[in-house]
Tab-separated table of N, CA, C and O in Angstrom:
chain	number	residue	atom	x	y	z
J	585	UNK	N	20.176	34.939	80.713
J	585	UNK	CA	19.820	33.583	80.353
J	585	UNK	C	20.110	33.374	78.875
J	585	UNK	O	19.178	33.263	78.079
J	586	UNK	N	21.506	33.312	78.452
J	586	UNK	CA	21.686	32.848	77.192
J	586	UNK	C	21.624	31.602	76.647
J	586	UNK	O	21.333	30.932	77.637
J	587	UNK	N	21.681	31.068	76.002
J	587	UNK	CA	21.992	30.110	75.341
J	587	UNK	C	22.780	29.418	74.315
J	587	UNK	O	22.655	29.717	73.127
J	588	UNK	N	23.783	28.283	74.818
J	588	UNK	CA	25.277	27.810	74.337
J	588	UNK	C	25.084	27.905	72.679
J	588	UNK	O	24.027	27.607	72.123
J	589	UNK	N	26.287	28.371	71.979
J	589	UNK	CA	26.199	28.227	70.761
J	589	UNK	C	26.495	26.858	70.308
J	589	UNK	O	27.381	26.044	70.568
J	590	UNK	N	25.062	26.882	69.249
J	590	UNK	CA	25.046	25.097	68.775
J	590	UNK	C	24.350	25.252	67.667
J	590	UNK	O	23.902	26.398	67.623
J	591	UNK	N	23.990	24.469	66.539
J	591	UNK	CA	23.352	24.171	65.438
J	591	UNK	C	22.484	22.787	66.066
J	591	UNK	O	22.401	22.273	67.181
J	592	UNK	N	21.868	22.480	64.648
J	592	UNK	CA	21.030	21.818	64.141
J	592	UNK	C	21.132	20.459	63.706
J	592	UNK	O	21.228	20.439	62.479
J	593	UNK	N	21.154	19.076	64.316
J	593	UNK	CA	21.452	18.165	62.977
J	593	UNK	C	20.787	18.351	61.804
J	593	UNK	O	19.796	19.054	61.999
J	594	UNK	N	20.906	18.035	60.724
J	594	UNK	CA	20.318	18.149	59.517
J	594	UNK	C	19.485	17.059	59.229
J	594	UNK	O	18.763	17.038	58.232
J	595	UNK	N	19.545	16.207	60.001
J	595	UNK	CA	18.240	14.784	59.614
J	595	UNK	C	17.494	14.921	60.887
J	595	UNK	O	16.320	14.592	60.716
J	596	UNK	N	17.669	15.172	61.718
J	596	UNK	CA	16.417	15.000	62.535
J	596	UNK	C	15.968	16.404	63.623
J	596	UNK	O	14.836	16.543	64.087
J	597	UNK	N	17.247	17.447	63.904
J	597	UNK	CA	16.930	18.719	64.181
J	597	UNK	C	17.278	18.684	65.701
J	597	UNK	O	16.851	19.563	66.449
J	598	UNK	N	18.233	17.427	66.254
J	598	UNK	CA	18.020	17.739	67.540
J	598	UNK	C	19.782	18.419	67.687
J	598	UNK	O	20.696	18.088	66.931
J	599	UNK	N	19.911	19.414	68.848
J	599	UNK	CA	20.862	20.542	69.407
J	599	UNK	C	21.722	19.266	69.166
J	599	UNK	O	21.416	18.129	69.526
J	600	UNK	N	23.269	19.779	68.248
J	600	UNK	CA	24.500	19.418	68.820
J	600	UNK	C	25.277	20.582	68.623
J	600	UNK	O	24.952	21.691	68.198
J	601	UNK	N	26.601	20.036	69.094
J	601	UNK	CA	27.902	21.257	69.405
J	601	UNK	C	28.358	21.856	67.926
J	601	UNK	O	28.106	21.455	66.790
J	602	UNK	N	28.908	22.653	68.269
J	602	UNK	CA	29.247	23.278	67.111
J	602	UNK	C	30.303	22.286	66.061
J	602	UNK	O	30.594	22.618	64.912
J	603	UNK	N	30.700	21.241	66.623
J	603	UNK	CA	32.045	21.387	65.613
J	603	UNK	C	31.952	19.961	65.239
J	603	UNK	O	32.927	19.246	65.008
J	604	UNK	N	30.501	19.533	65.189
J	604	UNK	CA	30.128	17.912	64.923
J	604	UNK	C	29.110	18.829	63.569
J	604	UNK	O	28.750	19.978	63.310
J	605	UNK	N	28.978	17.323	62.965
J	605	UNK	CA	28.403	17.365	61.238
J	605	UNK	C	26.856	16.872	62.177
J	605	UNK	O	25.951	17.685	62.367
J	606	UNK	N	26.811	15.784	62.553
J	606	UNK	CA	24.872	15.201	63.321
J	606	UNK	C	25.465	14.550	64.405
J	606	UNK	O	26.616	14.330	64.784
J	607	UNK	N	24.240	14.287	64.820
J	607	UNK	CA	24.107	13.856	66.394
J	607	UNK	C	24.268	12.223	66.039
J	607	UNK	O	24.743	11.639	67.013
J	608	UNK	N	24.089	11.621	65.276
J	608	UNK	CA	24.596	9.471	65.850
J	608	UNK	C	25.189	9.378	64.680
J	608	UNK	O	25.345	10.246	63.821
J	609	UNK	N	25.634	7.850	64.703
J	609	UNK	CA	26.033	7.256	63.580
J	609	UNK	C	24.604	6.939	62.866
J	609	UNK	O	24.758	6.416	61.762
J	610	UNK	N	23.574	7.091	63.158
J	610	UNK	CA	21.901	6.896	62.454
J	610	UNK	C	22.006	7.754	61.361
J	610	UNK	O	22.087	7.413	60.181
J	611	UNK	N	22.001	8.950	61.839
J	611	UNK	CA	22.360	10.141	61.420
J	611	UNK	C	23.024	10.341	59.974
J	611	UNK	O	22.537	10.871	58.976
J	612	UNK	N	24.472	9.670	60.190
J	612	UNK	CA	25.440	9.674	59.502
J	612	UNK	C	24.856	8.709	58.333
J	612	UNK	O	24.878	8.846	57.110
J	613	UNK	N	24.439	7.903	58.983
J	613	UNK	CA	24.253	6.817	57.655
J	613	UNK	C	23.176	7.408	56.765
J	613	UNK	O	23.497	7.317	55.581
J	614	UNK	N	22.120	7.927	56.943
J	614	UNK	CA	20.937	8.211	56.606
J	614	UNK	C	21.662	9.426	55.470
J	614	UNK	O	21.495	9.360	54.253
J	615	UNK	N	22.556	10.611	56.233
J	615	UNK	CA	23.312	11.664	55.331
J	615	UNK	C	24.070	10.863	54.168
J	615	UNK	O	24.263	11.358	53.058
J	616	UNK	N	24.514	9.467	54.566
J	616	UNK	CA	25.189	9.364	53.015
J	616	UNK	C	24.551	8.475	52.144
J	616	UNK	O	24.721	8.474	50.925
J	617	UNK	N	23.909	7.810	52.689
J	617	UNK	CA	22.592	7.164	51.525
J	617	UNK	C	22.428	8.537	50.724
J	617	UNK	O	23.098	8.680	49.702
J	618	UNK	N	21.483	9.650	51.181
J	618	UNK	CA	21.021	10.692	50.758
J	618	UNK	C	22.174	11.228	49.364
J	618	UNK	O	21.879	11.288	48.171
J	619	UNK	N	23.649	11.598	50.075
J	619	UNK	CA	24.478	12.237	49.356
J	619	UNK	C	24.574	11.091	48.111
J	619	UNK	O	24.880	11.590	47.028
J	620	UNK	N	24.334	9.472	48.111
J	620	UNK	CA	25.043	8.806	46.972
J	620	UNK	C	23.492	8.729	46.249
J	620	UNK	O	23.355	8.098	45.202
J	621	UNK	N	22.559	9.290	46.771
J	621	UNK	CA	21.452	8.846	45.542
J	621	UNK	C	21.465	9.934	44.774
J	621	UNK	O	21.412	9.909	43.545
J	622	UNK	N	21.569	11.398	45.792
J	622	UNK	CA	21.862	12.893	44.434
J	622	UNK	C	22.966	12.457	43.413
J	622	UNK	O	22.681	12.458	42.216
J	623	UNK	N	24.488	12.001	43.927
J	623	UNK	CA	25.124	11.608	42.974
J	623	UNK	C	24.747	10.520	41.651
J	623	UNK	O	24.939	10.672	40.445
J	624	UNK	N	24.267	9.620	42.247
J	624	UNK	CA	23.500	8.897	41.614
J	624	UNK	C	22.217	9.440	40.244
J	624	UNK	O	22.285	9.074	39.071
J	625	UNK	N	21.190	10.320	40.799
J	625	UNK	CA	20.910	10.754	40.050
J	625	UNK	C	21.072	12.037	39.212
J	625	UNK	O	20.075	12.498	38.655
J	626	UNK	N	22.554	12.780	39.061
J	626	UNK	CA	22.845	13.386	38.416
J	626	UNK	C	23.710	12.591	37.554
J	626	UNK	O	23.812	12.958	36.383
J	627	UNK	N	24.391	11.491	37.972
J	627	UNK	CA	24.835	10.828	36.706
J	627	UNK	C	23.930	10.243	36.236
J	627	UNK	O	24.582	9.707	35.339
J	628	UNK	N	22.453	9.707	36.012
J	628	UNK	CA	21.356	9.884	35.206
J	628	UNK	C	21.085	10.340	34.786
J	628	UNK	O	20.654	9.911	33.715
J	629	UNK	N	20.976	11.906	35.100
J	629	UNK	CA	20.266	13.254	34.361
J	629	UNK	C	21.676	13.282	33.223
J	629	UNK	O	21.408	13.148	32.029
J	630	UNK	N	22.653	13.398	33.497
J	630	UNK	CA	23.736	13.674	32.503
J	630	UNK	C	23.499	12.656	31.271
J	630	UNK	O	23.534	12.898	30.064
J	631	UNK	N	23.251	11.457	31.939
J	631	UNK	CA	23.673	10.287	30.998
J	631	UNK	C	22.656	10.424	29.918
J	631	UNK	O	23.081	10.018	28.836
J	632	UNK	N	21.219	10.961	29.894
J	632	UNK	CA	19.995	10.932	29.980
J	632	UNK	C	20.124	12.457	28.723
J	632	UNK	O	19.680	12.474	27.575
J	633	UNK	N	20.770	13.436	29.355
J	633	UNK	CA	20.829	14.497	28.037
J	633	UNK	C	22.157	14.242	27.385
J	633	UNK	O	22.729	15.251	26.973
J	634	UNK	N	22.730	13.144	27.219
J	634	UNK	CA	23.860	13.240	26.338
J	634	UNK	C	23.024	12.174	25.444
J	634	UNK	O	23.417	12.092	24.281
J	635	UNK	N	21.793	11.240	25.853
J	635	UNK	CA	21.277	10.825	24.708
J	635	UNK	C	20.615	11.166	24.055
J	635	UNK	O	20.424	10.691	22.936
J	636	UNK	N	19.847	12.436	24.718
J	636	UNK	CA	19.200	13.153	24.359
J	636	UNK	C	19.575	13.954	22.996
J	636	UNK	O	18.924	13.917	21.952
J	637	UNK	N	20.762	14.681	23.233
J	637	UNK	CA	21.436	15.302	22.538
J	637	UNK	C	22.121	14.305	21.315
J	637	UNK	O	22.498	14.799	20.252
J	638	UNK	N	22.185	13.449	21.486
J	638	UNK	CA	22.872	12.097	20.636
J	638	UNK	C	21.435	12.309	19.265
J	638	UNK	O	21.396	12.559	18.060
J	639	UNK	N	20.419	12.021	20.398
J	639	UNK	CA	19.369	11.291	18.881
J	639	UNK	C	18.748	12.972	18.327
J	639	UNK	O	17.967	12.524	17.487
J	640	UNK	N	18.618	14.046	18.252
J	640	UNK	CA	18.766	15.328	18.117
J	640	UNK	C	19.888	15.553	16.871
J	640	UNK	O	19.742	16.253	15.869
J	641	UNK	N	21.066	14.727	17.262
J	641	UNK	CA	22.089	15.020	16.143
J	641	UNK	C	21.815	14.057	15.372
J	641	UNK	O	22.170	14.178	14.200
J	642	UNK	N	21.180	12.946	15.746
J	642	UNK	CA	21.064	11.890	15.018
J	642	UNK	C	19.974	12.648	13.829
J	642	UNK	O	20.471	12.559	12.707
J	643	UNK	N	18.706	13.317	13.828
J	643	UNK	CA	17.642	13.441	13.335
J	643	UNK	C	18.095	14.389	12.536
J	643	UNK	O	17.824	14.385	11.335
J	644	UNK	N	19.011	15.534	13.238
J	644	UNK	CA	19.114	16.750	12.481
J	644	UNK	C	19.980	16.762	11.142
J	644	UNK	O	19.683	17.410	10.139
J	645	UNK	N	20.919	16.073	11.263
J	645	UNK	CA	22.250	15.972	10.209
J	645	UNK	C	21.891	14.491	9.474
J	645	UNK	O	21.977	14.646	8.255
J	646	UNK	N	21.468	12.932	9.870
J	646	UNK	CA	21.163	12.500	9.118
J	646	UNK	C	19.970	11.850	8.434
J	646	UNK	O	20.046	10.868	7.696
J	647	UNK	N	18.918	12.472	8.744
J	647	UNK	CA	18.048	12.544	7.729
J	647	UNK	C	17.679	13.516	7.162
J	647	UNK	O	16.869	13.423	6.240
């Protein structure tokens, strides 16, 4: 009594085939909201220590 090789969707956990990314287009949409807000907030975090680093040089060298 084996059982077919399959994974996991990653948003909601229900069995698909091996050679699919998730089980609906629900699925899908939900995965790329997700992927554009990490992008999203790493171009914050970047934007965020380059000002960081801006007013740092600002303090150190001219005053």
């Amino acid at each position: 009594m084996a059982v077919e090789p399959h994974k996991h969707c990653p948003v909601c956990g229900t069995p698909i085939p091996m050679d699919e990314k998730v089980c609906s287009q629900d699925c899908e949409v939900i995965i790329a909201q997700k992927q554009k807000q990490v992008k999203r907030n790493q171009i914050l975090m970047y934007l965020l220590l380059i000002v960081f680093i801006a007013i740092w040089l600002y303090i150190t060298f001219l005053k």
